[in-house]
mmCIF file of C-alpha atoms in Angstrom:
data_model
loop_
_atom_site.group_PDB
_atom_site.id
_atom_site.type_symbol
_atom_site.label_atom_id
_atom_site.label_comp_id
_atom_site.label_asym_id
_atom_site.label_seq_id
_atom_site.Cartn_x
_atom_site.Cartn_y
_atom_site.Cartn_z
ATOM 1 C CA MET E 175 0.237 -0.020 -0.088
ATOM 2 C CA PRO E 176 1.785 3.052 -1.234
ATOM 3 C CA ASP E 177 2.221 5.810 1.435
ATOM 4 C CA SER E 178 0.598 3.273 4.358
ATOM 5 C CA ILE E 179 1.339 3.851 7.834
ATOM 6 C CA GLU E 180 1.376 0.627 10.103
ATOM 7 C CA ILE E 181 -0.004 1.521 13.574
ATOM 8 C CA GLU E 182 -0.470 -0.520 16.801
ATOM 9 C CA ILE E 183 -3.771 0.160 18.616
ATOM 10 C CA THR E 184 -5.884 -1.461 21.308
ATOM 11 C CA GLY E 185 -9.225 -3.397 20.720
ATOM 12 C CA ARG E 186 -11.064 -0.549 22.336
ATOM 13 C CA GLU E 187 -9.168 2.156 20.100
ATOM 14 C CA ALA E 188 -10.240 -0.102 16.937
ATOM 15 C CA SER E 189 -13.653 -0.174 18.333
ATOM 16 C CA LEU E 190 -13.860 3.819 18.869
ATOM 17 C CA ILE E 191 -12.546 4.132 15.101
ATOM 18 C CA LEU E 192 -15.298 2.066 13.788
ATOM 19 C CA LYS E 193 -17.844 3.804 15.810
ATOM 20 C CA TYR E 194 -16.520 7.473 15.754
ATOM 21 C CA GLY E 195 -14.207 7.368 12.713
ATOM 22 C CA TYR E 196 -16.689 6.228 9.956
ATOM 23 C CA PRO E 197 -14.005 4.281 8.040
ATOM 24 C CA PHE E 198 -14.844 3.414 4.768
ATOM 25 C CA PRO E 199 -15.857 -0.544 4.528
ATOM 26 C CA GLU E 200 -12.775 -1.448 2.457
ATOM 27 C CA HIS E 201 -10.650 0.281 5.498
ATOM 28 C CA ALA E 202 -13.209 -0.827 8.261
ATOM 29 C CA ILE E 203 -12.285 -4.385 7.981
ATOM 30 C CA VAL E 204 -8.769 -4.064 9.247
ATOM 31 C CA PHE E 205 -10.142 -2.515 12.418
ATOM 32 C CA LYS E 206 -12.830 -5.020 12.642
ATOM 33 C CA LYS E 207 -10.448 -7.586 12.944
ATOM 34 C CA ALA E 208 -8.826 -5.997 16.271
ATOM 35 C CA ALA E 209 -11.823 -4.199 17.721
ATOM 36 C CA GLY E 210 -13.038 -5.587 21.197
ATOM 37 C CA LYS E 211 -10.126 -7.907 21.528
ATOM 38 C CA ASP E 212 -7.477 -7.794 24.453
ATOM 39 C CA GLY E 213 -3.977 -6.817 23.611
ATOM 40 C CA PHE E 214 -2.313 -4.552 20.827
ATOM 41 C CA HIS E 215 -3.009 -4.970 17.191
ATOM 42 C CA ARG E 216 -0.966 -3.586 14.215
ATOM 43 C CA VAL E 217 -2.982 -2.339 11.235
ATOM 44 C CA THR E 218 -1.628 -0.850 8.097
ATOM 45 C CA ILE E 219 -3.813 1.789 6.482
ATOM 46 C CA GLY E 220 -2.846 4.432 3.816
ATOM 47 C CA LYS E 221 -1.950 8.118 5.008
ATOM 48 C CA PHE E 222 -4.516 9.921 3.312
ATOM 49 C CA TRP E 223 -7.250 7.277 4.948
ATOM 50 C CA LEU E 224 -5.786 7.851 8.162
ATOM 51 C CA GLU E 225 -6.279 11.473 7.825
ATOM 52 C CA MET E 226 -9.929 11.129 6.987
ATOM 53 C CA ILE E 227 -10.520 9.042 10.030
ATOM 54 C CA VAL E 228 -8.974 11.442 12.442
ATOM 55 C CA GLY E 229 -11.030 14.142 10.841
ATOM 56 C CA ASP E 230 -14.374 12.238 11.453
ATOM 57 C CA LEU E 231 -13.090 11.632 15.267
ATOM 58 C CA CYS E 232 -12.258 15.372 15.791
ATOM 59 C CA ARG E 233 -16.094 15.832 14.358
ATOM 60 C CA SER E 234 -17.201 13.472 16.728
ATOM 61 C CA ILE E 235 -15.740 14.817 19.658
ATOM 62 C CA LYS E 236 -17.987 18.041 19.243
ATOM 63 C CA GLU E 237 -21.112 15.847 19.164
ATOM 64 C CA VAL E 238 -20.626 13.224 21.950
ATOM 65 C CA ARG E 239 -22.006 14.440 25.377
ATOM 66 C CA SER E 240 -19.851 12.324 27.583
ATOM 67 C CA LEU E 241 -16.537 14.269 28.965
ATOM 68 C CA SER E 242 -14.686 11.095 29.457
ATOM 69 C CA LEU E 243 -15.641 10.020 25.819
ATOM 70 C CA ARG E 244 -14.609 13.052 24.172
ATOM 71 C CA GLU E 245 -11.216 12.893 26.153
ATOM 72 C CA GLU E 246 -10.619 9.354 24.963
ATOM 73 C CA LEU E 247 -11.289 10.312 21.559
ATOM 74 C CA ASP E 248 -8.982 13.456 21.767
ATOM 75 C CA ALA E 249 -6.286 11.325 23.165
ATOM 76 C CA LEU E 250 -6.753 9.106 20.218
ATOM 77 C CA CYS E 251 -6.740 11.510 17.477
ATOM 78 C CA GLU E 252 -3.201 12.929 19.394
ATOM 79 C CA CYS E 253 -1.742 9.479 19.049
ATOM 80 C CA LEU E 254 -2.637 8.973 15.313
ATOM 81 C CA GLU E 255 -1.615 12.571 14.302
ATOM 82 C CA ASN E 256 1.873 11.639 16.318
ATOM 83 C CA ALA E 257 1.817 8.682 13.853
ATOM 84 C CA MET E 258 1.426 10.589 10.717
ATOM 85 C CA ARG E 259 4.023 13.168 11.555
ATOM 86 C CA ASN E 260 6.580 10.668 12.345
ATOM 87 C CA SER E 261 5.497 8.432 9.359
ATOM 88 C CA ASN E 262 9.169 9.030 7.664
ATOM 89 C CA SER E 263 11.191 7.336 10.231
ATOM 90 C CA ASN E 264 10.763 3.890 10.308
ATOM 91 C CA GLY E 265 7.510 2.820 9.271
ATOM 92 C CA PHE E 266 6.074 1.405 12.563
ATOM 93 C CA TYR E 267 4.300 3.573 15.119
ATOM 94 C CA LEU E 268 3.283 2.920 18.727
ATOM 95 C CA ILE E 269 0.220 4.763 19.896
#
């Protein structure tokens, strides 16, 4: 996958991305494999599509009422943004 990023996420983070990041069906597949499972999971996705997911997560932050959920989504966005910023180093990012 050109311009792809490999990230390491938890099952909880994968579930949040599926629910609040609105990935396209072809990209949702990789997150569905990890969603709700224990431990960390490596996911590879195109940088462009990861940017779209982060944008949707940011929009969702403004819509949810739960402060704790907003904080959790904000932390996830920050980690994903860091992965994108550092994507020119070694290709693997622990978020």
